[in-house]
Amino acid sequence: MNIPFIDLQAQQRRLGDTVQEAIDKVLSHGSFILGPEVEKLENRLTAEFGGFKCVSCGNGTDALILALMALDIGPGDAVIVPAFSFIATSEAIVLVGATPVFIDVDETTFNIDPAGITEAIQLAQHEGLNVRCIVTVDMFGQPADYETIQGIASTHELMVVADAAHSVGAIFNGRPVTTLADITTVSFFPSKPLGCYGDGGATFTRDPVIAEKIQSLRVHGKGKDKYENVRIGMNSRLDTIQAAVLLAKMEIFPEEIAARNRIADVYQKGLANVVATPGIRSGSQSTWAQYTIRSSHRQTIIDACAAEGIPTAIYYPAPLNEQPAYRNYPTIPHGTPRAHKLAATSLSLPMHPYLDMNTQTKIIETVTEAVSCI
Ligand SMILES: *Cc1c(COP(=O)(O)O)cnc(C)c1O
């Protein structure tokens, strides 16, 4: 039995010919960069995700870089960031020349613990840095605590950039995640909940001036055209073919999010007394980009699953501030013990909208048996 971790082929079967037809259309009009599908996608994402202006770009990492550039964050500036994420979150900060200040996360939601923000502000000021921004991450699809974070941000006049690579399509207190920060960034990497067939990303903002600045930044800092350059920019556009793929996938996206939530419920109930299951904040709806359990017997579970042909994955094997390239950047004095512990205990199980009940039952039984033998 070959169980996929994420079943993109099942999604392809469901989409039928619609993706191929959308790609063929791009091949026939030949406008491969910033063709009509790109603007159509941006308008659709704006309309469906709460009205903030969407500007697409080359990938989710560039989306973060473009966001920080648009806010003029650079050398001498500090950006507060949770220590538990994919490396791109901190990489973007360093690439614009700013200094990441790492804080800890909540152990059950995997999300930034706002209690560390004030400590980070003090540390950064002590080091002579200008604290400008908090980058939040909606880990595994669940929105961070934006209510608390925005409260602290407005007290200290900080900008908030939300890394919603996992969570586009999620809801926080009735609001789409793309509407909760100064700029929200997303990734369309194939395995993300809203993925294309290559690299892709986007930013969302309420501010039309920022949106226009990002449109300029993604085309070499263009002015009236790309041969007039009014700022230092980069080359980061979403391919027209990828926009066409995403438009086709948007037709089924809401149903896929609903399916992911049903599947997550089954895991939550089936594994509640077996391992530590994800903590869910009331008022939020996750996209369940990953379903991630915690266990001090992680390797036993991995081995038992492997023996049954069940793939698992470790997100993430090390906190950002323990990665060799990032060890010299500041971490708050209290440290990030929970991020450290999560890196040692987290285990993601197969999760996608097409996971059938029999397979899921088998996964739950395998994990339960593995733990009962300890
Ligand atoms: C995937 C991911 C990114 C980067 O997206 P790419 O499209 O791969 O550049 C950023 N942040 C997080 C949390 C991610 O998981």
CSV table of C-alpha atoms and ligand atoms in Angstrom, one decimal:
chain,number,residue,atom,x,y,z
A,1,MET,CA,0.0,0.0,0.0
A,2,ASN,CA,1.4,3.3,-1.1
A,3,ILE,CA,-0.1,6.2,1.0
A,4,PRO,CA,0.8,9.7,-0.2
A,5,PHE,CA,1.7,12.3,2.3
A,6,ILE,CA,0.0,14.9,0.1
A,7,ASP,CA,-2.1,13.6,-2.8
A,8,LEU,CA,-1.7,16.0,-5.6
A,9,GLN,CA,-2.7,13.3,-8.1
A,10,ALA,CA,-6.1,12.9,-6.6
A,11,GLN,CA,-6.6,16.6,-6.9
A,12,GLN,CA,-5.5,16.5,-10.5
A,13,ARG,CA,-8.0,13.8,-11.2
A,14,ARG,CA,-10.7,15.9,-9.7
A,15,LEU,CA,-9.7,19.0,-11.7
A,16,GLY,CA,-10.0,16.9,-14.9
A,17,ASP,CA,-9.2,18.9,-18.1
A,18,THR,CA,-9.7,22.3,-16.6
A,19,VAL,CA,-6.0,22.9,-15.8
A,20,GLN,CA,-4.8,21.6,-19.2
A,21,GLU,CA,-7.3,23.9,-20.9
A,22,ALA,CA,-6.2,26.8,-18.8
A,23,ILE,CA,-2.6,26.2,-19.7
A,24,ASP,CA,-3.4,25.7,-23.4
A,25,LYS,CA,-5.0,29.1,-23.4
A,26,VAL,CA,-1.9,30.7,-22.1
A,27,LEU,CA,0.2,28.8,-24.7
A,28,SER,CA,-2.0,30.2,-27.5
A,29,HIS,CA,-2.0,33.8,-26.4
A,30,GLY,CA,1.7,33.7,-25.5
A,31,SER,CA,1.7,36.4,-22.8
A,32,PHE,CA,3.8,34.4,-20.4
A,33,ILE,CA,4.9,37.2,-18.0
A,34,LEU,CA,2.2,39.3,-16.4
A,35,GLY,CA,-0.4,38.0,-18.9
A,36,PRO,CA,-4.1,38.5,-18.4
A,37,GLU,CA,-4.5,35.5,-16.1
A,38,VAL,CA,-2.2,37.2,-13.5
A,39,GLU,CA,-4.4,40.2,-13.0
A,40,LYS,CA,-7.5,38.0,-13.2
A,41,LEU,CA,-6.1,35.8,-10.4
A,42,GLU,CA,-5.1,38.9,-8.3
A,43,ASN,CA,-8.6,40.3,-8.6
A,44,ARG,CA,-10.2,37.0,-7.7
A,45,LEU,CA,-8.0,36.5,-4.7
A,46,THR,CA,-8.7,40.0,-3.6
A,47,ALA,CA,-12.5,39.4,-3.9
A,48,GLU,CA,-12.5,36.0,-2.3
A,49,PHE,CA,-10.1,36.7,0.6
A,50,GLY,CA,-11.6,39.8,2.1
A,51,GLY,CA,-11.0,42.7,-0.3
A,52,PHE,CA,-7.3,43.5,0.4
A,53,LYS,CA,-5.3,44.2,-2.8
A,54,CYS,CA,-3.4,41.2,-4.0
A,55,VAL,CA,-0.1,41.6,-5.8
A,56,SER,CA,1.4,38.3,-7.0
A,57,CYS,CA,5.1,37.5,-7.2
A,58,GLY,CA,7.6,34.7,-7.9
A,59,ASN,CA,7.3,32.8,-4.6
A,60,GLY,CA,6.5,33.0,-1.0
A,61,THR,CA,10.0,34.0,0.1
A,62,ASP,CA,10.0,36.9,-2.4
A,63,ALA,CA,6.6,37.9,-1.1
A,64,LEU,CA,8.2,38.3,2.4
A,65,ILE,CA,11.2,40.2,0.9
A,66,LEU,CA,8.9,42.5,-1.2
A,67,ALA,CA,6.8,43.2,1.9
A,68,LEU,CA,9.8,44.2,4.0
A,69,MET,CA,11.2,46.3,1.2
A,70,ALA,CA,7.8,48.0,0.7
A,71,LEU,CA,7.9,49.0,4.4
A,72,ASP,CA,11.5,50.3,4.0
A,73,ILE,CA,12.9,47.9,6.5
A,74,GLY,CA,16.6,47.5,6.2
A,75,PRO,CA,20.0,47.9,7.9
A,76,GLY,CA,19.7,49.1,11.6
A,77,ASP,CA,16.1,47.8,11.9
A,78,ALA,CA,15.0,44.9,14.1
A,79,VAL,CA,12.2,42.5,13.1
A,80,ILE,CA,10.7,40.3,15.7
A,81,VAL,CA,10.1,36.8,14.5
A,82,PRO,CA,9.0,33.4,16.0
A,83,ALA,CA,11.8,30.8,16.2
A,84,PHE,CA,9.6,28.0,15.0
A,85,SER,CA,9.0,28.3,11.2
A,86,PHE,CA,10.4,27.5,7.8
A,87,ILE,CA,13.7,29.2,7.2
A,88,ALA,CA,12.3,31.7,4.6
A,89,THR,CA,10.6,33.7,7.4
A,90,SER,CA,13.9,34.7,8.9
A,91,GLU,CA,15.9,34.6,5.6
A,92,ALA,CA,13.8,37.4,4.1
A,93,ILE,CA,14.6,39.6,7.2
A,94,VAL,CA,18.4,39.1,6.8
A,95,LEU,CA,18.3,39.5,3.0
A,96,VAL,CA,16.8,43.0,3.3
A,97,GLY,CA,19.7,43.9,5.8
A,98,ALA,CA,17.6,43.9,8.9
A,99,THR,CA,18.2,42.0,12.1
A,100,PRO,CA,15.8,39.2,13.2
A,101,VAL,CA,15.1,39.0,16.9
A,102,PHE,CA,13.9,35.5,17.8
A,103,ILE,CA,11.1,34.9,20.3
A,104,ASP,CA,9.4,31.7,21.5
A,105,VAL,CA,6.1,30.1,20.3
A,106,ASP,CA,3.1,28.5,22.1
A,107,GLU,CA,3.7,24.8,22.6
A,108,THR,CA,0.2,23.6,21.5
A,109,THR,CA,-0.6,26.0,18.6
A,110,PHE,CA,3.0,26.3,17.3
A,111,ASN,CA,2.3,30.0,16.9
A,112,ILE,CA,4.2,33.1,18.0
A,113,ASP,CA,3.8,33.7,21.8
A,114,PRO,CA,3.0,37.5,22.0
A,115,ALA,CA,4.4,37.5,25.6
A,116,GLY,CA,7.9,37.6,24.1
A,117,ILE,CA,7.4,40.7,22.0
A,118,THR,CA,8.1,43.3,24.8
A,119,GLU,CA,11.2,41.4,25.8
A,120,ALA,CA,12.4,41.4,22.1
A,121,ILE,CA,11.7,45.2,21.9
A,122,GLN,CA,13.9,45.8,25.0
A,123,LEU,CA,16.7,43.6,23.7
A,124,ALA,CA,16.7,45.2,20.2
A,125,GLN,CA,16.7,48.7,21.7
A,126,HIS,CA,19.5,47.7,24.0
A,127,GLU,CA,21.5,46.6,21.0
A,128,GLY,CA,20.9,50.0,19.3
A,129,LEU,CA,18.4,48.7,16.7
A,130,ASN,CA,15.3,50.4,15.6
A,131,VAL,CA,12.4,48.0,16.2
A,132,ARG,CA,10.1,48.3,13.1
A,133,CYS,CA,8.1,45.2,12.6
A,134,ILE,CA,6.7,41.9,13.8
A,135,VAL,CA,6.6,39.0,11.4
A,136,THR,CA,3.9,36.5,12.4
A,137,VAL,CA,3.5,33.0,11.0
A,138,ASP,CA,0.2,31.1,10.9
A,139,MET,CA,1.8,27.8,11.6
A,140,PHE,CA,0.4,24.7,9.8
A,141,GLY,CA,-2.6,26.9,8.8
A,142,GLN,CA,-3.9,28.2,12.1
A,143,PRO,CA,-3.9,32.0,12.4
A,144,ALA,CA,-1.7,33.5,15.0
A,145,ASP,CA,-3.3,35.6,17.9
A,146,TYR,CA,-3.7,38.8,15.8
A,147,GLU,CA,-5.8,40.4,18.4
A,148,THR,CA,-3.1,40.5,21.0
A,149,ILE,CA,-0.3,41.0,18.4
A,150,GLN,CA,-2.0,44.0,16.9
A,151,GLY,CA,-2.6,45.5,20.3
A,152,ILE,CA,1.1,45.3,21.1
A,153,ALA,CA,2.1,46.5,17.6
A,154,SER,CA,-0.1,49.6,17.9
A,155,THR,CA,1.3,50.5,21.4
A,156,HIS,CA,4.8,50.3,20.1
A,157,GLU,CA,4.1,51.6,16.6
A,158,LEU,CA,5.3,48.5,14.9
A,159,MET,CA,4.2,47.2,11.5
A,160,VAL,CA,2.9,43.6,11.2
A,161,VAL,CA,3.8,41.3,8.3
A,162,ALA,CA,1.9,38.0,8.3
A,163,ASP,CA,3.6,35.0,6.8
A,164,ALA,CA,0.4,33.2,5.7
A,165,ALA,CA,2.3,30.6,3.5
A,166,HIS,CA,0.3,27.9,5.3
A,167,SER,CA,-2.9,29.7,6.1
A,168,VAL,CA,-4.3,31.4,3.0
A,169,GLY,CA,-8.0,30.5,3.2
A,170,ALA,CA,-8.1,30.5,7.0
A,171,ILE,CA,-10.3,32.6,9.2
A,172,PHE,CA,-9.6,34.6,12.4
A,173,ASN,CA,-12.6,35.9,14.4
A,174,GLY,CA,-14.6,35.9,11.2
A,175,ARG,CA,-12.0,37.6,9.1
A,176,PRO,CA,-9.9,36.1,6.3
A,177,VAL,CA,-6.2,35.9,7.3
A,178,THR,CA,-5.2,38.1,4.3
A,179,THR,CA,-6.9,41.1,6.1
A,180,LEU,CA,-5.1,41.0,9.5
A,181,ALA,CA,-1.8,42.6,9.0
A,182,ASP,CA,-0.2,45.6,7.2
A,183,ILE,CA,1.0,43.1,4.6
A,184,THR,CA,0.2,39.4,4.4
A,185,THR,CA,2.3,37.1,2.3
A,186,VAL,CA,1.4,33.7,0.8
A,187,SER,CA,3.2,31.0,-1.1
A,188,PHE,CA,1.8,28.9,-3.9
A,189,PHE,CA,4.5,26.2,-3.6
A,190,PRO,CA,2.9,23.0,-4.9
A,191,SER,CA,2.4,21.4,-1.5
A,192,LYS,CA,0.9,24.4,0.2
A,193,PRO,CA,-2.9,24.3,0.6
A,194,LEU,CA,-3.3,26.6,-2.4
A,195,GLY,CA,-0.5,25.4,-4.6
A,196,CYS,CA,0.4,25.9,-8.3
A,197,TYR,CA,2.6,23.7,-10.5
A,198,GLY,CA,5.8,25.5,-9.8
A,199,ASP,CA,6.9,28.5,-7.7
A,200,GLY,CA,4.5,31.3,-6.9
A,201,GLY,CA,3.5,33.8,-4.2
A,202,ALA,CA,1.6,36.9,-3.4
A,203,THR,CA,1.2,39.8,-1.0
A,204,PHE,CA,-2.1,41.3,0.3
A,205,THR,CA,-2.5,44.8,1.7
A,206,ARG,CA,-5.2,47.3,2.4
A,207,ASP,CA,-3.0,50.2,1.5
A,208,PRO,CA,-3.1,51.1,-2.2
A,209,VAL,CA,0.3,53.0,-1.9
A,210,ILE,CA,2.0,49.9,-0.6
A,211,ALA,CA,0.4,47.7,-3.2
A,212,GLU,CA,1.6,50.0,-6.0
A,213,LYS,CA,5.1,50.0,-4.4
A,214,ILE,CA,5.2,46.2,-4.5
A,215,GLN,CA,4.0,46.2,-8.1
A,216,SER,CA,7.0,48.5,-8.8
A,217,LEU,CA,9.4,46.4,-6.7
A,218,ARG,CA,8.6,43.1,-8.4
A,219,VAL,CA,9.6,44.6,-11.8
A,220,HIS,CA,13.0,46.1,-11.0
A,221,GLY,CA,11.6,49.2,-9.2
A,222,LYS,CA,9.8,50.3,-12.3
A,223,GLY,CA,8.4,53.8,-12.7
A,224,LYS,CA,6.1,54.4,-15.7
A,225,ASP,CA,7.6,51.2,-17.2
A,226,LYS,CA,10.5,48.9,-16.5
A,227,TYR,CA,13.0,51.1,-18.3
A,228,GLU,CA,12.3,53.9,-15.8
A,229,ASN,CA,13.6,52.8,-12.4
A,230,VAL,CA,12.5,54.8,-9.4
A,231,ARG,CA,13.7,52.5,-6.7
A,232,ILE,CA,15.9,49.4,-6.2
A,233,GLY,CA,13.7,46.4,-6.9
A,234,MET,CA,13.9,42.8,-8.0
A,235,ASN,CA,12.6,40.4,-10.7
A,236,SER,CA,9.8,38.5,-9.1
A,237,ARG,CA,6.6,37.8,-11.1
A,238,LEU,CA,4.1,35.0,-11.0
A,239,ASP,CA,4.2,33.1,-14.3
A,240,THR,CA,1.0,33.5,-16.3
A,241,ILE,CA,0.8,29.7,-16.6
A,242,GLN,CA,0.9,29.4,-12.8
A,243,ALA,CA,-1.8,32.0,-12.5
A,244,ALA,CA,-4.0,30.0,-14.9
A,245,VAL,CA,-3.4,26.9,-12.8
A,246,LEU,CA,-4.4,28.7,-9.6
A,247,LEU,CA,-7.5,30.1,-11.2
A,248,ALA,CA,-8.6,26.5,-12.0
A,249,LYS,CA,-7.7,25.4,-8.5
A,250,MET,CA,-9.7,28.2,-6.9
A,251,GLU,CA,-12.9,26.6,-8.2
A,252,ILE,CA,-12.4,23.7,-5.7
A,253,PHE,CA,-10.4,25.5,-3.0
A,254,PRO,CA,-13.3,26.3,-0.5
A,255,GLU,CA,-14.4,22.6,-0.7
A,256,GLU,CA,-10.8,21.5,-0.1
A,257,ILE,CA,-10.5,23.6,3.0
A,258,ALA,CA,-13.8,22.1,4.3
A,259,ALA,CA,-12.5,18.6,3.6
A,260,ARG,CA,-9.2,19.4,5.4
A,261,ASN,CA,-11.2,20.5,8.4
A,262,ARG,CA,-13.3,17.3,8.5
A,263,ILE,CA,-10.2,15.2,8.2
A,264,ALA,CA,-8.5,17.2,11.0
A,265,ASP,CA,-11.5,16.6,13.2
A,266,VAL,CA,-11.2,12.9,12.7
A,267,TYR,CA,-7.5,13.0,13.7
A,268,GLN,CA,-8.3,15.3,16.7
A,269,LYS,CA,-10.9,12.8,18.1
A,270,GLY,CA,-9.0,9.6,17.2
A,271,LEU,CA,-5.6,10.8,18.6
A,272,ALA,CA,-6.8,12.9,21.6
A,273,ASN,CA,-5.8,10.3,24.2
A,274,VAL,CA,-2.8,9.0,22.3
A,275,VAL,CA,-0.5,11.8,21.6
A,276,ALA,CA,-0.5,15.6,22.1
A,277,THR,CA,-2.8,16.9,19.4
A,278,PRO,CA,-2.7,20.5,18.0
A,279,GLY,CA,-4.3,23.2,20.2
A,280,ILE,CA,-7.0,25.1,18.4
A,281,ARG,CA,-7.8,28.6,19.3
A,282,SER,CA,-11.6,29.2,19.4
A,283,GLY,CA,-12.9,31.7,16.8
A,284,SER,CA,-10.3,30.5,14.2
A,285,GLN,CA,-10.6,28.1,11.3
A,286,SER,CA,-7.3,26.6,10.1
A,287,THR,CA,-6.5,25.4,6.6
A,288,TRP,CA,-4.7,22.4,8.1
A,289,ALA,CA,-1.7,22.7,5.8
A,290,GLN,CA,-0.2,20.1,8.1
A,291,TYR,CA,-1.6,17.9,10.8
A,292,THR,CA,1.1,17.9,13.4
A,293,ILE,CA,1.2,15.9,16.6
A,294,ARG,CA,3.8,16.0,19.4
A,295,SER,CA,5.3,13.0,21.2
A,296,SER,CA,8.5,12.3,23.1
A,297,HIS,CA,8.4,8.9,21.3
A,298,ARG,CA,8.5,10.4,17.9
A,299,GLN,CA,11.0,8.0,16.4
A,300,THR,CA,8.9,5.0,17.5
A,301,ILE,CA,5.9,6.5,15.7
A,302,ILE,CA,7.9,7.2,12.6
A,303,ASP,CA,9.2,3.6,12.5
A,304,ALA,CA,5.8,2.1,13.1
A,305,CYS,CA,4.2,4.2,10.3
A,306,ALA,CA,7.0,3.4,7.9
A,307,ALA,CA,6.5,-0.3,8.5
A,308,GLU,CA,2.9,0.2,7.4
A,309,GLY,CA,3.8,2.3,4.4
A,310,ILE,CA,2.6,5.5,6.1
A,311,PRO,CA,4.8,8.5,5.3
A,312,THR,CA,5.4,11.1,8.0
A,313,ALA,CA,7.5,14.4,8.0
A,314,ILE,CA,9.2,16.5,10.6
A,315,TYR,CA,8.3,20.2,10.4
A,316,TYR,CA,10.7,21.5,11.5
A,317,PRO,CA,13.8,19.6,12.7
A,318,ALA,CA,15.5,22.7,14.2
A,319,PRO,CA,14.3,26.1,15.4
A,320,LEU,CA,15.4,29.0,13.2
A,321,ASN,CA,17.8,30.4,15.8
A,322,GLU,CA,19.6,27.1,16.1
A,323,GLN,CA,20.4,26.9,12.4
A,324,PRO,CA,24.1,27.4,11.7
A,325,ALA,CA,23.5,30.5,9.6
A,326,TYR,CA,21.3,32.2,12.2
A,327,ARG,CA,23.0,31.4,15.5
A,328,ASN,CA,24.6,34.8,15.8
A,329,TYR,CA,21.4,36.8,15.6
A,330,PRO,CA,19.7,37.9,18.8
A,331,THR,CA,17.3,35.7,20.8
A,332,ILE,CA,15.4,37.1,23.8
A,333,PRO,CA,17.1,36.4,27.2
A,334,HIS,CA,14.4,33.9,28.1
A,335,GLY,CA,15.4,31.9,25.1
A,336,THR,CA,13.1,29.8,22.9
A,337,PRO,CA,12.8,26.5,24.9
A,338,ARG,CA,9.4,25.6,23.5
A,339,ALA,CA,10.5,26.0,19.8
A,340,HIS,CA,13.5,23.8,20.8
A,341,LYS,CA,11.2,21.2,22.2
A,342,LEU,CA,8.8,21.3,19.3
A,343,ALA,CA,11.7,20.6,16.9
A,344,ALA,CA,12.4,17.5,18.9
A,345,THR,CA,8.8,16.2,19.3
A,346,SER,CA,6.7,17.4,16.3
A,347,LEU,CA,5.6,14.9,13.7
A,348,SER,CA,3.3,15.6,10.7
A,349,LEU,CA,0.9,12.9,9.5
A,350,PRO,CA,-0.5,12.6,6.0
A,351,MET,CA,-2.9,15.5,5.4
A,352,HIS,CA,-4.7,16.5,2.2
A,353,PRO,CA,-8.4,16.9,1.1
A,354,TYR,CA,-8.5,13.5,-0.5
A,355,LEU,CA,-7.5,11.4,2.5
A,356,ASP,CA,-10.1,8.6,2.7
A,357,MET,CA,-11.6,7.3,5.9
A,358,ASN,CA,-10.1,3.8,5.7
A,359,THR,CA,-6.6,5.2,5.2
A,360,GLN,CA,-7.1,7.7,8.1
A,361,THR,CA,-8.4,4.9,10.3
A,362,LYS,CA,-5.3,2.9,9.6
A,363,ILE,CA,-3.0,5.9,10.3
A,364,ILE,CA,-4.8,6.5,13.7
A,365,GLU,CA,-4.6,2.8,14.6
A,366,THR,CA,-0.9,2.6,13.7
A,367,VAL,CA,0.0,5.6,15.8
A,368,THR,CA,-2.1,4.3,18.7
A,369,GLU,CA,-0.5,0.9,18.6
A,370,ALA,CA,3.0,2.4,18.4
A,371,VAL,CA,2.4,4.5,21.5
A,372,SER,CA,0.7,1.7,23.4
A,373,CYS,CA,3.8,-0.5,23.1
A,374,ILE,CA,6.0,2.1,24.8
B,1,LIG,C1,6.8,27.7,2.2
B,1,LIG,C2,7.0,28.8,3.1
B,1,LIG,C3,7.6,30.0,2.8
B,1,LIG,C4,8.2,30.3,1.5
B,1,LIG,O1,7.5,30.0,0.4
B,1,LIG,P1,8.2,29.6,-1.0
B,1,LIG,O2,7.1,29.8,-2.0
B,1,LIG,O3,8.7,28.3,-1.0
B,1,LIG,O4,9.3,30.6,-1.2
B,1,LIG,C5,7.6,31.0,3.7
B,1,LIG,N1,7.2,30.8,5.0
B,1,LIG,C6,6.7,29.6,5.4
B,1,LIG,C7,6.2,29.4,6.8
B,1,LIG,C8,6.6,28.5,4.5
B,1,LIG,O5,6.2,27.3,4.9
